[in-house]
Amino acid sequence: MWPIGLCGVALATIFITHWIYKWRNPKCNGVLPPGSMGIPLIGETLELLIPSRSLDLHPFIKKRIKKYGPVFRTNLVGRPVIITADPQLNNYIFQQEGKLVELWYMDTFEKVFGLEGEARPNAVGHIHKYVRGVYLGLFGVESLRTKLLSEIEQTVRTNLHTWSTKGTIDTKKSVASMVAIFAAKCQFGYDFENSADDVTETIYGFVHSLMSFPLNIPGTRFHKCMKDKEKLQQVIRAKLKEKLSNPNHQGGTDFLDHAVKDLNTDFFLTEDFFVYATIGALFATVESISTAITLSFKLFAEHPWVVEDLVAEHEAILKRRENKDSPLTWDEYKSMTVTMHVVNEVIRLGNVLPGIFRKALKDIQYNGYTIPAGWAIMAVTCTLQLNPKIFKDPLAFNPRRWKDIDAETASKNFMPFGGGQRQCAGAELAKAFFATFLHVLVTEYR
Ligand code: HEM
């Protein structure tokens, strides 16, 4: 019996050793960038998930750039990944959409946002064209000018008033709820004031817990996130059904109104597609804007002179108005130079999107290294924004620096909204929301 047992143990040891060797030395038709694949199954995920309390690059990335250079390999949640903080390679990758690379999200995100199959909302080609067109129509400059700017102002005024009646607020949660009220209204027609159910709590729960370890068992943060997502799906689906069953439905301007008009007119335009795309838009809006505004509170507390600059600009706007109580106009918004410098500076330091993900469709050669087909690529663009040659003393919060940065330098060295075909479709909305928030804050409150 003993010899058989020993043989079994020996075979298992050989198998495991071979498996670990293959894990650490993945196959490649060339030379892989340097790096480590971490421990089997989870790779180096845990280190990246530890939140960073600094405005600097995440320690996971910083440590590895120092050790391996700006392009290195790793493994995240069981996926081989190339991380690049090399601006030249990043730009090249953004231009290769649909050719050498395609959009890719972590497997968790794929499940959460329905990014699987031929009809996924993040597909390339005409699906992307349709989705992008809808987003830009809903949140682009024209929509902001004619409709959304005043809706943002109203939402901000109501929420700031509520905050002012409380002793203290949890900033991130309160800002996220404020953005969620606006987003739910303009994306799926949810009327917060006249609804019994508070969907903003559900949106916050979903958004807040998504960046956690994807372990879906009761008691985990991720499990709560999935429960909130299911509830959100039900609310959006019910809203869609309500619109579809209303024979008198007049074409409105939210995401679901597009669904009513376009449902089943192409193979991908299903109910599921619209529900997932709405959830994706909610996440993109709430998480990004609330992170930036929350950070601004901390930075303002440490730099009161920035608030003084803002007050001067906004009081001048009020002075120029005939009626001080009239709503913010598009021309006034467009005149906010100091405010836009503050918005840029907070977003520069905010690192709102730590990485942009793609998947290599073919082997990619770069500087003697090969990125193998099938591997994920995480492009880290915030190294550009922290480049001391362009942004002197890069970790200092100094909105006045933007006075000396011309448009061309900014376009090459400031890419918080990404680049290429996938450049952020909500950038104008994010800036307008932030600026309107600052307008109400500094003119009405101390
Ligand atoms: C400070 C705020 C924001 C930042 C820093 C930001 C950043 C980004 C970045 C870097 C990308 C490119 C992703 C990629 O290439 O894979 C992106 C794409 C996108 N963002 Fe934003 N975003 C912000 C706010 C918003 C808002 C408010 C929305 C509202 C809907 C939004 C919607 C989108 C969409 C739909 C895309 C995909 C565009 C496409 O694939 O054509 N973002 N964003």
PDB file of C-alpha atoms in Angstrom, residues 240-401:
ATOM      1  CA  LEU A 240     -38.994  50.198 -19.111  1.00  0.00           C
ATOM      2  CA  LYS A 241     -42.115  48.000 -19.071  1.00  0.00           C
ATOM      3  CA  GLU A 242     -44.156  50.958 -17.833  1.00  0.00           C
ATOM      4  CA  LYS A 243     -42.939  53.089 -20.738  1.00  0.00           C
ATOM      5  CA  LEU A 244     -43.452  50.278 -23.251  1.00  0.00           C
ATOM      6  CA  SER A 245     -47.005  49.602 -22.121  1.00  0.00           C
ATOM      7  CA  ASN A 246     -48.044  53.241 -22.279  1.00  0.00           C
ATOM      8  CA  PRO A 247     -49.617  53.762 -25.703  1.00  0.00           C
ATOM      9  CA  ASN A 248     -49.500  57.535 -25.195  1.00  0.00           C
ATOM     10  CA  HIS A 249     -45.789  57.540 -24.448  1.00  0.00           C
ATOM     11  CA  GLN A 250     -44.257  60.681 -25.934  1.00  0.00           C
ATOM     12  CA  GLY A 251     -40.611  60.373 -26.947  1.00  0.00           C
ATOM     13  CA  GLY A 252     -38.715  61.655 -23.882  1.00  0.00           C
ATOM     14  CA  THR A 253     -34.983  62.062 -23.622  1.00  0.00           C
ATOM     15  CA  ASP A 254     -33.719  59.428 -21.190  1.00  0.00           C
ATOM     16  CA  PHE A 255     -31.997  56.135 -21.910  1.00  0.00           C
ATOM     17  CA  LEU A 256     -35.201  54.108 -21.746  1.00  0.00           C
ATOM     18  CA  ASP A 257     -36.981  56.426 -24.178  1.00  0.00           C
ATOM     19  CA  HIS A 258     -34.365  55.304 -26.701  1.00  0.00           C
ATOM     20  CA  ALA A 259     -35.284  51.740 -25.771  1.00  0.00           C
ATOM     21  CA  VAL A 260     -38.970  52.371 -26.468  1.00  0.00           C
ATOM     22  CA  LYS A 261     -38.080  53.813 -29.869  1.00  0.00           C
ATOM     23  CA  ASP A 262     -35.398  51.310 -30.895  1.00  0.00           C
ATOM     24  CA  LEU A 263     -36.232  48.032 -29.097  1.00  0.00           C
ATOM     25  CA  ASN A 264     -35.758  44.983 -31.381  1.00  0.00           C
ATOM     26  CA  THR A 265     -34.900  47.106 -34.435  1.00  0.00           C
ATOM     27  CA  ASP A 266     -31.469  45.400 -34.486  1.00  0.00           C
ATOM     28  CA  PHE A 267     -30.324  42.034 -33.100  1.00  0.00           C
ATOM     29  CA  PHE A 268     -28.575  43.598 -30.090  1.00  0.00           C
ATOM     30  CA  LEU A 269     -31.295  46.066 -29.082  1.00  0.00           C
ATOM     31  CA  THR A 270     -32.951  43.855 -26.479  1.00  0.00           C
ATOM     32  CA  GLU A 271     -34.451  44.738 -23.097  1.00  0.00           C
ATOM     33  CA  ASP A 272     -31.367  43.285 -21.387  1.00  0.00           C
ATOM     34  CA  PHE A 273     -29.093  45.453 -23.512  1.00  0.00           C
ATOM     35  CA  PHE A 274     -30.845  48.650 -22.408  1.00  0.00           C
ATOM     36  CA  VAL A 275     -31.006  47.597 -18.754  1.00  0.00           C
ATOM     37  CA  TYR A 276     -27.263  46.813 -18.678  1.00  0.00           C
ATOM     38  CA  ALA A 277     -26.326  49.963 -20.582  1.00  0.00           C
ATOM     39  CA  THR A 278     -28.361  52.051 -18.099  1.00  0.00           C
ATOM     40  CA  ILE A 279     -26.618  50.392 -15.144  1.00  0.00           C
ATOM     41  CA  GLY A 280     -23.240  51.052 -16.817  1.00  0.00           C
ATOM     42  CA  ALA A 281     -24.089  54.732 -17.284  1.00  0.00           C
ATOM     43  CA  LEU A 282     -25.256  55.006 -13.661  1.00  0.00           C
ATOM     44  CA  PHE A 283     -22.005  53.528 -12.403  1.00  0.00           C
ATOM     45  CA  ALA A 284     -19.865  55.746 -14.666  1.00  0.00           C
ATOM     46  CA  THR A 285     -21.710  58.889 -13.563  1.00  0.00           C
ATOM     47  CA  VAL A 286     -22.040  58.298  -9.837  1.00  0.00           C
ATOM     48  CA  GLU A 287     -18.609  56.862  -9.078  1.00  0.00           C
ATOM     49  CA  SER A 288     -16.569  59.329 -11.128  1.00  0.00           C
ATOM     50  CA  ILE A 289     -18.287  62.595 -10.196  1.00  0.00           C
ATOM     51  CA  SER A 290     -18.667  61.730  -6.505  1.00  0.00           C
ATOM     52  CA  THR A 291     -14.987  60.765  -6.201  1.00  0.00           C
ATOM     53  CA  ALA A 292     -13.849  64.077  -7.708  1.00  0.00           C
ATOM     54  CA  ILE A 293     -16.206  66.270  -5.647  1.00  0.00           C
ATOM     55  CA  THR A 294     -15.395  64.412  -2.424  1.00  0.00           C
ATOM     56  CA  LEU A 295     -11.677  64.895  -2.984  1.00  0.00           C
ATOM     57  CA  SER A 296     -12.241  68.600  -3.605  1.00  0.00           C
ATOM     58  CA  PHE A 297     -13.600  69.047  -0.046  1.00  0.00           C
ATOM     59  CA  LYS A 298     -10.361  67.728   1.421  1.00  0.00           C
ATOM     60  CA  LEU A 299      -8.222  69.826  -0.911  1.00  0.00           C
ATOM     61  CA  PHE A 300     -10.237  73.007  -0.224  1.00  0.00           C
ATOM     62  CA  ALA A 301      -9.891  72.527   3.534  1.00  0.00           C
ATOM     63  CA  GLU A 302      -6.118  72.373   3.115  1.00  0.00           C
ATOM     64  CA  HIS A 303      -5.954  75.245   0.576  1.00  0.00           C
ATOM     65  CA  PRO A 304      -8.440  77.976   1.607  1.00  0.00           C
ATOM     66  CA  TRP A 305      -6.974  80.387  -0.950  1.00  0.00           C
ATOM     67  CA  VAL A 306      -8.469  78.223  -3.703  1.00  0.00           C
ATOM     68  CA  VAL A 307     -11.932  78.763  -2.204  1.00  0.00           C
ATOM     69  CA  GLU A 308     -11.232  82.532  -2.136  1.00  0.00           C
ATOM     70  CA  ASP A 309     -10.371  82.427  -5.861  1.00  0.00           C
ATOM     71  CA  LEU A 310     -13.619  80.569  -6.522  1.00  0.00           C
ATOM     72  CA  VAL A 311     -15.705  82.966  -4.437  1.00  0.00           C
ATOM     73  CA  ALA A 312     -14.258  85.947  -6.370  1.00  0.00           C
ATOM     74  CA  GLU A 313     -15.155  84.378  -9.733  1.00  0.00           C
ATOM     75  CA  HIS A 314     -18.688  83.376  -8.742  1.00  0.00           C
ATOM     76  CA  GLU A 315     -19.534  86.619  -6.962  1.00  0.00           C
ATOM     77  CA  ALA A 316     -18.523  88.448 -10.133  1.00  0.00           C
ATOM     78  CA  ILE A 317     -20.973  86.221 -12.057  1.00  0.00           C
ATOM     79  CA  LEU A 318     -23.774  87.117  -9.639  1.00  0.00           C
ATOM     80  CA  LYS A 319     -22.893  90.821  -9.879  1.00  0.00           C
ATOM     81  CA  ARG A 320     -23.224  90.759 -13.659  1.00  0.00           C
ATOM     82  CA  ARG A 321     -26.736  89.242 -13.412  1.00  0.00           C
ATOM     83  CA  GLU A 322     -29.833  91.389 -13.559  1.00  0.00           C
ATOM     84  CA  ASN A 323     -31.632  89.100 -11.143  1.00  0.00           C
ATOM     85  CA  LYS A 324     -29.349  87.424  -8.578  1.00  0.00           C
ATOM     86  CA  ASP A 325     -31.837  84.545  -8.157  1.00  0.00           C
ATOM     87  CA  SER A 326     -32.082  83.601 -11.831  1.00  0.00           C
ATOM     88  CA  PRO A 327     -30.671  80.192 -12.774  1.00  0.00           C
ATOM     89  CA  LEU A 328     -27.144  79.645 -14.008  1.00  0.00           C
ATOM     90  CA  THR A 329     -26.904  80.248 -17.763  1.00  0.00           C
ATOM     91  CA  TRP A 330     -24.780  78.484 -20.343  1.00  0.00           C
ATOM     92  CA  ASP A 331     -22.790  81.683 -21.010  1.00  0.00           C
ATOM     93  CA  GLU A 332     -22.068  82.052 -17.301  1.00  0.00           C
ATOM     94  CA  TYR A 333     -20.928  78.436 -17.152  1.00  0.00           C
ATOM     95  CA  LYS A 334     -18.673  78.988 -20.145  1.00  0.00           C
ATOM     96  CA  SER A 335     -17.130  82.072 -18.473  1.00  0.00           C
ATOM     97  CA  MET A 336     -15.839  80.094 -15.438  1.00  0.00           C
ATOM     98  CA  THR A 337     -12.088  80.112 -16.074  1.00  0.00           C
ATOM     99  CA  VAL A 338     -10.887  79.787 -12.468  1.00  0.00           C
ATOM    100  CA  THR A 339     -13.490  77.092 -11.775  1.00  0.00           C
ATOM    101  CA  MET A 340     -12.335  75.067 -14.780  1.00  0.00           C
ATOM    102  CA  HIS A 341      -8.754  75.292 -13.502  1.00  0.00           C
ATOM    103  CA  VAL A 342      -9.957  73.915 -10.157  1.00  0.00           C
ATOM    104  CA  VAL A 343     -11.925  71.136 -11.873  1.00  0.00           C
ATOM    105  CA  ASN A 344      -8.880  70.174 -13.989  1.00  0.00           C
ATOM    106  CA  GLU A 345      -6.575  70.216 -10.988  1.00  0.00           C
ATOM    107  CA  VAL A 346      -8.857  68.027  -8.836  1.00  0.00           C
ATOM    108  CA  ILE A 347      -9.313  65.562 -11.706  1.00  0.00           C
ATOM    109  CA  ARG A 348      -5.547  65.622 -12.385  1.00  0.00           C
ATOM    110  CA  LEU A 349      -4.866  64.538  -8.816  1.00  0.00           C
ATOM    111  CA  GLY A 350      -8.005  62.442  -8.380  1.00  0.00           C
ATOM    112  CA  ASN A 351      -6.934  59.466 -10.463  1.00  0.00           C
ATOM    113  CA  VAL A 352     -10.623  58.712 -10.893  1.00  0.00           C
ATOM    114  CA  LEU A 353     -10.012  55.810 -13.284  1.00  0.00           C
ATOM    115  CA  PRO A 354      -6.816  54.061 -12.169  1.00  0.00           C
ATOM    116  CA  GLY A 355      -6.503  52.015 -15.363  1.00  0.00           C
ATOM    117  CA  ILE A 356      -7.976  51.614 -18.838  1.00  0.00           C
ATOM    118  CA  PHE A 357      -8.385  47.985 -19.862  1.00  0.00           C
ATOM    119  CA  ARG A 358      -7.943  46.299 -23.223  1.00  0.00           C
ATOM    120  CA  LYS A 359      -7.372  42.753 -24.478  1.00  0.00           C
ATOM    121  CA  ALA A 360      -4.670  41.981 -27.094  1.00  0.00           C
ATOM    122  CA  LEU A 361      -6.293  40.392 -30.158  1.00  0.00           C
ATOM    123  CA  LYS A 362      -2.902  39.608 -31.738  1.00  0.00           C
ATOM    124  CA  ASP A 363       0.669  39.531 -30.445  1.00  0.00           C
ATOM    125  CA  ILE A 364       1.855  43.137 -30.011  1.00  0.00           C
ATOM    126  CA  GLN A 365       5.558  43.943 -30.342  1.00  0.00           C
ATOM    127  CA  TYR A 366       6.918  46.876 -28.391  1.00  0.00           C
ATOM    128  CA  ASN A 367      10.520  47.845 -27.567  1.00  0.00           C
ATOM    129  CA  GLY A 368      11.774  44.260 -27.892  1.00  0.00           C
ATOM    130  CA  TYR A 369       8.919  42.851 -25.783  1.00  0.00           C
ATOM    131  CA  THR A 370       5.858  40.886 -26.854  1.00  0.00           C
ATOM    132  CA  ILE A 371       2.375  41.324 -25.424  1.00  0.00           C
ATOM    133  CA  PRO A 372       0.802  37.942 -26.215  1.00  0.00           C
ATOM    134  CA  ALA A 373      -2.603  37.673 -27.908  1.00  0.00           C
ATOM    135  CA  GLY A 374      -5.336  37.052 -25.323  1.00  0.00           C
ATOM    136  CA  TRP A 375      -3.557  38.903 -22.511  1.00  0.00           C
ATOM    137  CA  ALA A 376      -5.228  41.841 -20.808  1.00  0.00           C
ATOM    138  CA  ILE A 377      -3.573  45.263 -20.943  1.00  0.00           C
ATOM    139  CA  MET A 378      -4.024  47.892 -18.247  1.00  0.00           C
ATOM    140  CA  ALA A 379      -2.978  51.360 -19.448  1.00  0.00           C
ATOM    141  CA  VAL A 380      -2.186  53.663 -16.545  1.00  0.00           C
ATOM    142  CA  THR A 381      -2.545  57.235 -17.810  1.00  0.00           C
ATOM    143  CA  CYS A 382      -2.139  59.119 -14.531  1.00  0.00           C
ATOM    144  CA  THR A 383       1.676  58.974 -14.767  1.00  0.00           C
ATOM    145  CA  LEU A 384       1.281  61.625 -17.496  1.00  0.00           C
ATOM    146  CA  GLN A 385      -0.626  63.870 -15.118  1.00  0.00           C
ATOM    147  CA  LEU A 386       2.073  63.561 -12.476  1.00  0.00           C
ATOM    148  CA  ASN A 387       4.972  64.299 -14.830  1.00  0.00           C
ATOM    149  CA  PRO A 388       7.137  66.912 -13.020  1.00  0.00           C
ATOM    150  CA  LYS A 389       8.416  68.272 -16.368  1.00  0.00           C
ATOM    151  CA  ILE A 390       4.911  69.488 -17.233  1.00  0.00           C
ATOM    152  CA  PHE A 391       3.324  69.803 -13.782  1.00  0.00           C
ATOM    153  CA  LYS A 392       5.952  71.313 -11.472  1.00  0.00           C
ATOM    154  CA  ASP A 393       5.725  69.855  -7.959  1.00  0.00           C
ATOM    155  CA  PRO A 394       3.110  67.419  -9.319  1.00  0.00           C
ATOM    156  CA  LEU A 395       1.544  66.315  -6.032  1.00  0.00           C
ATOM    157  CA  ALA A 396       0.839  69.914  -4.967  1.00  0.00           C
ATOM    158  CA  PHE A 397      -2.764  71.084  -5.408  1.00  0.00           C
ATOM    159  CA  ASN A 398      -2.329  74.292  -7.353  1.00  0.00           C
ATOM    160  CA  PRO A 399      -5.182  75.199  -9.748  1.00  0.00           C
ATOM    161  CA  ARG A 400      -3.356  78.418 -10.709  1.00  0.00           C
ATOM    162  CA  ARG A 401      -0.780  76.308 -12.583  1.00  0.00           C
TER     163      ARG A 401
END
